[in-house]
PDB file of C-alpha atoms in Angstrom:
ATOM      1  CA  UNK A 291     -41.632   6.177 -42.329  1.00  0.00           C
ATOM      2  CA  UNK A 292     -44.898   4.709 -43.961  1.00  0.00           C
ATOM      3  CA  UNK A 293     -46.933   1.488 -42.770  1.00  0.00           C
ATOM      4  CA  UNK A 294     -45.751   0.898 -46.631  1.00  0.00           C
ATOM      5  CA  UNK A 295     -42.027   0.802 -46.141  1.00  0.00           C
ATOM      6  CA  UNK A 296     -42.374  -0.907 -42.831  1.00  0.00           C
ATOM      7  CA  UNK A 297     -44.843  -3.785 -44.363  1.00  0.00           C
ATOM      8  CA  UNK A 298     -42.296  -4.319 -47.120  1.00  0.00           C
ATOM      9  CA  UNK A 299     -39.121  -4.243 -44.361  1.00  0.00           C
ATOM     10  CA  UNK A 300     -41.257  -7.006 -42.478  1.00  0.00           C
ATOM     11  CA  UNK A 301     -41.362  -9.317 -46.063  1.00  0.00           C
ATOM     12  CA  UNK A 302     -37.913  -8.595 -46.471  1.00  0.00           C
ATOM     13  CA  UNK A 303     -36.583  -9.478 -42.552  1.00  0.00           C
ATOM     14  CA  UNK A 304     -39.054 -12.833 -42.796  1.00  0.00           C
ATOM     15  CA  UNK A 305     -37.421 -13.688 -45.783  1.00  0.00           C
ATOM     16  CA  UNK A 306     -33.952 -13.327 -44.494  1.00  0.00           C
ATOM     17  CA  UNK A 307     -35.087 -14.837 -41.306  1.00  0.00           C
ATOM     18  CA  UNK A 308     -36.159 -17.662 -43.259  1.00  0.00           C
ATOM     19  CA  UNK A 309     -33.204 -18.378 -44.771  1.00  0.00           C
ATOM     20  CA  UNK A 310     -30.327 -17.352 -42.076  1.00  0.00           C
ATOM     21  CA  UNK A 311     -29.208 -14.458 -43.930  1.00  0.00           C
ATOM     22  CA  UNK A 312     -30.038 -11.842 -41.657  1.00  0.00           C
ATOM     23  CA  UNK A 313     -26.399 -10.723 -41.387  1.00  0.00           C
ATOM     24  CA  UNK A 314     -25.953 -10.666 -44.611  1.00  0.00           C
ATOM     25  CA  UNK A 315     -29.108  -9.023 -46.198  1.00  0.00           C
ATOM     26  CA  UNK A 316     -27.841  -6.064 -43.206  1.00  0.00           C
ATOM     27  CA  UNK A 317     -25.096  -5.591 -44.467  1.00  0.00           C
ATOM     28  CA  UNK A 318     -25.934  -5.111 -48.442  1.00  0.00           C
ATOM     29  CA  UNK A 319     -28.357  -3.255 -47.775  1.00  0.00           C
ATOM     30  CA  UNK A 320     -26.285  -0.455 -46.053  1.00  0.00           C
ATOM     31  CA  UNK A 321     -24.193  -0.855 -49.032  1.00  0.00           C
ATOM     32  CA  UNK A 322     -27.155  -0.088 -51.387  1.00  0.00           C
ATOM     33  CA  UNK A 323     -28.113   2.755 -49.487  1.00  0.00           C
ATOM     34  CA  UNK A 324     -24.418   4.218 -49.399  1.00  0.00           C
ATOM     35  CA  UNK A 325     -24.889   3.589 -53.569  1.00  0.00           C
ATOM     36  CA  UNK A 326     -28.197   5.449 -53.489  1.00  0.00           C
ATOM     37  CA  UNK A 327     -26.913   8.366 -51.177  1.00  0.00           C
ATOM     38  CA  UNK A 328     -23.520   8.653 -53.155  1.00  0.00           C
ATOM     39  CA  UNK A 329     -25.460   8.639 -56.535  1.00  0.00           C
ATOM     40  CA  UNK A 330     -28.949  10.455 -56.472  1.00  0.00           C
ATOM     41  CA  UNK A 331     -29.247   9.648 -60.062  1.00  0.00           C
ATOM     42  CA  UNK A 332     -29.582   6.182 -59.639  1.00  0.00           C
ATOM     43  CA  UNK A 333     -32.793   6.014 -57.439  1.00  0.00           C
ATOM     44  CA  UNK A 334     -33.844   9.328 -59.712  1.00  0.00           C
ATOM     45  CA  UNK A 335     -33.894   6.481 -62.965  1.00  0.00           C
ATOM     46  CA  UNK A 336     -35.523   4.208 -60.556  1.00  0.00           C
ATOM     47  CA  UNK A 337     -38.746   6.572 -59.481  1.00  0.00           C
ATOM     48  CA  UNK A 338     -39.115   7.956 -63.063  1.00  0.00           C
ATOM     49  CA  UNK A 339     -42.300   6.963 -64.675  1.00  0.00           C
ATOM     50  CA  UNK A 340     -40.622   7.626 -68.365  1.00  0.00           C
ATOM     51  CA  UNK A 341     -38.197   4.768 -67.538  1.00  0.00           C
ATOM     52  CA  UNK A 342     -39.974   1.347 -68.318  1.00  0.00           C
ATOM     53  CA  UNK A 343     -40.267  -1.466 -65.136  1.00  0.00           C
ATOM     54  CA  UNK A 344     -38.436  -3.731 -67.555  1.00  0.00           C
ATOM     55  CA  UNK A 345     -35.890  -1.301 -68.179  1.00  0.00           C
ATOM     56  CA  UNK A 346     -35.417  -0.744 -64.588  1.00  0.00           C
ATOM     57  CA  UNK A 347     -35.715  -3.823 -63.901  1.00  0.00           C
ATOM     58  CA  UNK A 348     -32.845  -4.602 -66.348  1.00  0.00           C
ATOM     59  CA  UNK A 349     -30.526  -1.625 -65.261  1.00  0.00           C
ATOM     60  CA  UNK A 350     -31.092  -3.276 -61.496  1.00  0.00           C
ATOM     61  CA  UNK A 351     -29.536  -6.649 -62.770  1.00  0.00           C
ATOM     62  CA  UNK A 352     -26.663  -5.022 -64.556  1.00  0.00           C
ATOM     63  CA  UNK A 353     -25.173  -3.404 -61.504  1.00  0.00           C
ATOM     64  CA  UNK A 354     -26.284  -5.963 -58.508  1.00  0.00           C
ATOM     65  CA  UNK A 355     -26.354  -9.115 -60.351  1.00  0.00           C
ATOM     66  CA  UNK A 356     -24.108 -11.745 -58.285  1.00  0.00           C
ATOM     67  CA  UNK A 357     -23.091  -8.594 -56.014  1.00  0.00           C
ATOM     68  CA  UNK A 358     -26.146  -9.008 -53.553  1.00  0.00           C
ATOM     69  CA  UNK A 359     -28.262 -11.955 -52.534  1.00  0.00           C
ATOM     70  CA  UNK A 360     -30.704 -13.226 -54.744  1.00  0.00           C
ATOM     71  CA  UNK A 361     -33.745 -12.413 -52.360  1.00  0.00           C
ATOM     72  CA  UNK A 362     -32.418  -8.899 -51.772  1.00  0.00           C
ATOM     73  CA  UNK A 363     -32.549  -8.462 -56.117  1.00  0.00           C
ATOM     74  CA  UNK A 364     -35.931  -9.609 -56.236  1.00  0.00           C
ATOM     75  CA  UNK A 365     -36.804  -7.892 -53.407  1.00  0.00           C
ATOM     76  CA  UNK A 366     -35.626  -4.369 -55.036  1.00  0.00           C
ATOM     77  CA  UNK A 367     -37.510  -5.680 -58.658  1.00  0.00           C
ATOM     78  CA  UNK A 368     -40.412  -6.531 -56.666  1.00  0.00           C
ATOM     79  CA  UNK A 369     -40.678  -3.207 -55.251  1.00  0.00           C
ATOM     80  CA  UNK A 370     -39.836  -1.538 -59.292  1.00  0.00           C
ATOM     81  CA  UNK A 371     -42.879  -3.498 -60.423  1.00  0.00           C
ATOM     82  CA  UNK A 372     -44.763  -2.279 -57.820  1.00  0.00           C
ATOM     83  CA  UNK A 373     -43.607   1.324 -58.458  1.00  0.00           C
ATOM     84  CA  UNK A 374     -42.710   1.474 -55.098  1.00  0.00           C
ATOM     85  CA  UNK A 375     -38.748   2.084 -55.478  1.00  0.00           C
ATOM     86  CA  UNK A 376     -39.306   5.756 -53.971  1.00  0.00           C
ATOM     87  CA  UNK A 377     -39.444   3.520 -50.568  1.00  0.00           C
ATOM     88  CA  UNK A 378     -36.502   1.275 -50.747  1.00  0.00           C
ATOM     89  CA  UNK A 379     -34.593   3.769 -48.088  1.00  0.00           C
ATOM     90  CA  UNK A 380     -37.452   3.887 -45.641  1.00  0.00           C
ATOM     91  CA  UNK A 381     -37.678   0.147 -46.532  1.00  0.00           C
ATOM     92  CA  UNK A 382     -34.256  -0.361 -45.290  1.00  0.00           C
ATOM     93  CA  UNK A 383     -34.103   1.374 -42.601  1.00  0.00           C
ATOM     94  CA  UNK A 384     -37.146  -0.159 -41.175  1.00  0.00           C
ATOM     95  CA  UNK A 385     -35.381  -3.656 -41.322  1.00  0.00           C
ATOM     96  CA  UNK A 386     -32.532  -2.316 -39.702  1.00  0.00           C
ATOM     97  CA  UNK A 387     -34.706  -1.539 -36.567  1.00  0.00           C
ATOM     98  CA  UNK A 388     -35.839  -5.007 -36.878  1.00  0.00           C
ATOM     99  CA  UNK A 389     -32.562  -6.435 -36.933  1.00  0.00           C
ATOM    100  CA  UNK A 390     -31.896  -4.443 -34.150  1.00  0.00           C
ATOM    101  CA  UNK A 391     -34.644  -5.254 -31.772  1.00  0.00           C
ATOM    102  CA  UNK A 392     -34.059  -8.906 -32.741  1.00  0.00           C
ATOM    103  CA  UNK A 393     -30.730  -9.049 -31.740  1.00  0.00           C
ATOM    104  CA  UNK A 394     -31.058  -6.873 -28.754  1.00  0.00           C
ATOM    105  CA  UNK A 395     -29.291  -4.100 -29.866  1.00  0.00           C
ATOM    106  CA  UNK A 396     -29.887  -0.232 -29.573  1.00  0.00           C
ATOM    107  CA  UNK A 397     -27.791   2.665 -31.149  1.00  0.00           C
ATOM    108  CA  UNK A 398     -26.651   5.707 -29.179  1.00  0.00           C
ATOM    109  CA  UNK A 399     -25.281   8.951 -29.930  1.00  0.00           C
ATOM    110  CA  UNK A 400     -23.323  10.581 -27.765  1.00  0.00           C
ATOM    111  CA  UNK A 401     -22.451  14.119 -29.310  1.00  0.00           C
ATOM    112  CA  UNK A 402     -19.314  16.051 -28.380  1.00  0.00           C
ATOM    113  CA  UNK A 403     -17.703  19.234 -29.063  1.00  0.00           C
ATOM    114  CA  UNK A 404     -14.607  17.261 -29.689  1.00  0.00           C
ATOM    115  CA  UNK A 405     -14.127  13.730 -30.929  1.00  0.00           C
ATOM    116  CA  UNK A 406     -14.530  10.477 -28.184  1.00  0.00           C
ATOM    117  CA  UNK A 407     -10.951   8.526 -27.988  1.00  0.00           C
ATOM    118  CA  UNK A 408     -11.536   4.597 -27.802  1.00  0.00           C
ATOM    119  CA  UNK A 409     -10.712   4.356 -24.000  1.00  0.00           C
ATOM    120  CA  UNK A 410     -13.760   6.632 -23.135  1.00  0.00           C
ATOM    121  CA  UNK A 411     -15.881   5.360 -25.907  1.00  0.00           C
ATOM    122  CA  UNK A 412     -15.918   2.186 -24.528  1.00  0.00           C
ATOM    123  CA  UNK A 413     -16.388   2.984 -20.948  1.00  0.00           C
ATOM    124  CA  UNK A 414     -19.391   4.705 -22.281  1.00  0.00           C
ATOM    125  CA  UNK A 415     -20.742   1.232 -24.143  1.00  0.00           C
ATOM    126  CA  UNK A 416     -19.837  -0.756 -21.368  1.00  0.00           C
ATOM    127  CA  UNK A 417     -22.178   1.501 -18.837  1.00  0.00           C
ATOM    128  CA  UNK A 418     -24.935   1.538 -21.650  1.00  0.00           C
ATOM    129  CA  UNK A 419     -25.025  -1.696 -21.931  1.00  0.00           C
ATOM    130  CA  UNK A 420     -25.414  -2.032 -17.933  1.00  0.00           C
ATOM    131  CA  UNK A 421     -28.071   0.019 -17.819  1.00  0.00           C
ATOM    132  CA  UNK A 422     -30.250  -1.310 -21.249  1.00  0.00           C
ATOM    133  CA  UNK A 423     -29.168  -4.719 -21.099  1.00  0.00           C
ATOM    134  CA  UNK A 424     -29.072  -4.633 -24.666  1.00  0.00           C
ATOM    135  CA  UNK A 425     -25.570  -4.488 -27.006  1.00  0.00           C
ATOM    136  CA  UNK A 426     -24.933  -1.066 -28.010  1.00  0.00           C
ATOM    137  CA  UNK A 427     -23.452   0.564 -31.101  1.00  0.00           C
ATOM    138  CA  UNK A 428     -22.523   4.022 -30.555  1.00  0.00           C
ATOM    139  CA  UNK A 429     -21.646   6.771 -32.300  1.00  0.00           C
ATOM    140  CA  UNK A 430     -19.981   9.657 -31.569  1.00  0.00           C
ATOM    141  CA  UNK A 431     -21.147  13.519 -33.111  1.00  0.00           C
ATOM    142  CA  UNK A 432     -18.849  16.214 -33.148  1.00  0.00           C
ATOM    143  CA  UNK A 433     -20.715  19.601 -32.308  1.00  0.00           C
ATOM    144  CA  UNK A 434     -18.435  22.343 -31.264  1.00  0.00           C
ATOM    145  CA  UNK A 435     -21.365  24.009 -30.031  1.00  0.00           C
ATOM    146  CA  UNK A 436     -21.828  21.408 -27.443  1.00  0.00           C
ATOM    147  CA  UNK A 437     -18.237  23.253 -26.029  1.00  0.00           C
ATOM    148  CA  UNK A 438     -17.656  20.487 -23.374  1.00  0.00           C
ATOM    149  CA  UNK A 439     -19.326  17.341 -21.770  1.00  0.00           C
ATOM    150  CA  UNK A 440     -21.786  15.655 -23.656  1.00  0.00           C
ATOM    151  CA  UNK A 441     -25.351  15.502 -25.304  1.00  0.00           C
ATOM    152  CA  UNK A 442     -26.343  11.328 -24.571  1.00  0.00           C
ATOM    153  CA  UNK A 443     -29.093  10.093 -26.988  1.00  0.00           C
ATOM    154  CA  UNK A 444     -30.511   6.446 -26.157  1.00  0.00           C
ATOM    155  CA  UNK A 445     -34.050   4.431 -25.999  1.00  0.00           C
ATOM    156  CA  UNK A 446     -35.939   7.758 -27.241  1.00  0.00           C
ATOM    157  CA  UNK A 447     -33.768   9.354 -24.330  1.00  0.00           C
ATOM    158  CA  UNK A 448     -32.100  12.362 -24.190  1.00  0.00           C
ATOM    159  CA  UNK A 449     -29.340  13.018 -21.104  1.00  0.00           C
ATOM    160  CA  UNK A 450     -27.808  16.377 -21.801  1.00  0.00           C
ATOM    161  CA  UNK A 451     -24.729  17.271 -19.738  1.00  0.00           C
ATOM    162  CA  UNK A 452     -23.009  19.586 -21.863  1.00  0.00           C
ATOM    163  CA  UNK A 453     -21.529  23.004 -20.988  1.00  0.00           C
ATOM    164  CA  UNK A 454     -24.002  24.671 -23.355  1.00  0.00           C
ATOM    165  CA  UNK A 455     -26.737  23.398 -21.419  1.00  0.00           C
ATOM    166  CA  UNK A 456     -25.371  24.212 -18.564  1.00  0.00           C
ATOM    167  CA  UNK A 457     -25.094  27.486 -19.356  1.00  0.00           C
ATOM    168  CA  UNK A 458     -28.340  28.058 -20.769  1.00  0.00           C
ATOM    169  CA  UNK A 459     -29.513  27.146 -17.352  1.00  0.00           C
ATOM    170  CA  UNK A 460     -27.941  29.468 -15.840  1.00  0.00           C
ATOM    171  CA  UNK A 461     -28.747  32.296 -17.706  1.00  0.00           C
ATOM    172  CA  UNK A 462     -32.460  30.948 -17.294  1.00  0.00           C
ATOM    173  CA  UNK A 463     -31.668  31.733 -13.620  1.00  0.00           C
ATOM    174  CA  UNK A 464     -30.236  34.454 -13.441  1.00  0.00           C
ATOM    175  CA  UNK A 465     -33.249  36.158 -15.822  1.00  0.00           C
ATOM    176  CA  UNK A 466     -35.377  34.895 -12.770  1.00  0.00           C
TER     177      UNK A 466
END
């Protein structure tokens, strides 16, 4: 992620600081990144120098207009006039960490070779939480590789207490 994208996700989180829509601005954003991801066509018309900022700019209104907050528009045209558009991902994800560490929250994955029920997923956030003192949104990745137990991801942490591992160490061993 550039200083770029995170200078721009800093304008974009005082902005919706500003004006108590941090929440909100979240939220839509995910939604225009599910739009970009779903349709690589549209951010394709929105880096391509053929395509005019006022036509971009145009195109922009016609499918967000009165569907997102007005600072989040002018926040994507700000970034077409500054041919900059090829950052709006990096942008938002870069708020999202924001929003995060201001509301003292982290992610976690915890990756299993089959999926989590609800009973042990939130044992699991309840310990996390414990532990970070922070609110934690987890998510749970389905690896059949893992083949039991579970691969923990947290903080820039890795905790891996999965079969495969387990068995790697062994073998380790028993070349020793």
């Amino acid at each position: 992620m550039s200083n770029l994208s995170s200078a721009y996700a800093d304008a974009l989180f005082e902005i919706a600081t500003e004006e108590n829509k941090l929440d909100d601005i979240l939220s839509q954003s995910f939604s225009i990144m599910e739009i970009l991801n779903e349709n690589h066509d549209f951010l394709k018309l929105l880096n391509t120098p053929t395509v005019t900022k006022e036509e971009k700019t145009d195109f922009v209104d016609k499918v967000f207009k009165d569907k997102i907050d007005i600072s989040l528009l002018n926040y994507i045209k700000v970034m077409i006039q500054r041919k900059d558009t090829q950052r709006l991902t990096d942008s938002f994800k870069a708020f999202e960490k924001m929003y995060n560490k201001h509301n003292n929250i982290e992610k976690a994955v915890a990756t299993t070779a089959i999926p989590m029920n609800d009973e042990l997923k939130n044992k699991l956030v309840e310990k996390l939480e414990k532990i970070t003192g922070k609110k934690i949104i987890l998510t749970n990745k389905v690896e059949e590789s893992c083949i039991g137990g579970v691969i923990l991801e947290f903080s820039d942490t890795q905790y891996n207490d999965s079969i495969l591992q387990k068995l790697n160490t062994l073998k380790k061993q028993l070349k020793q």
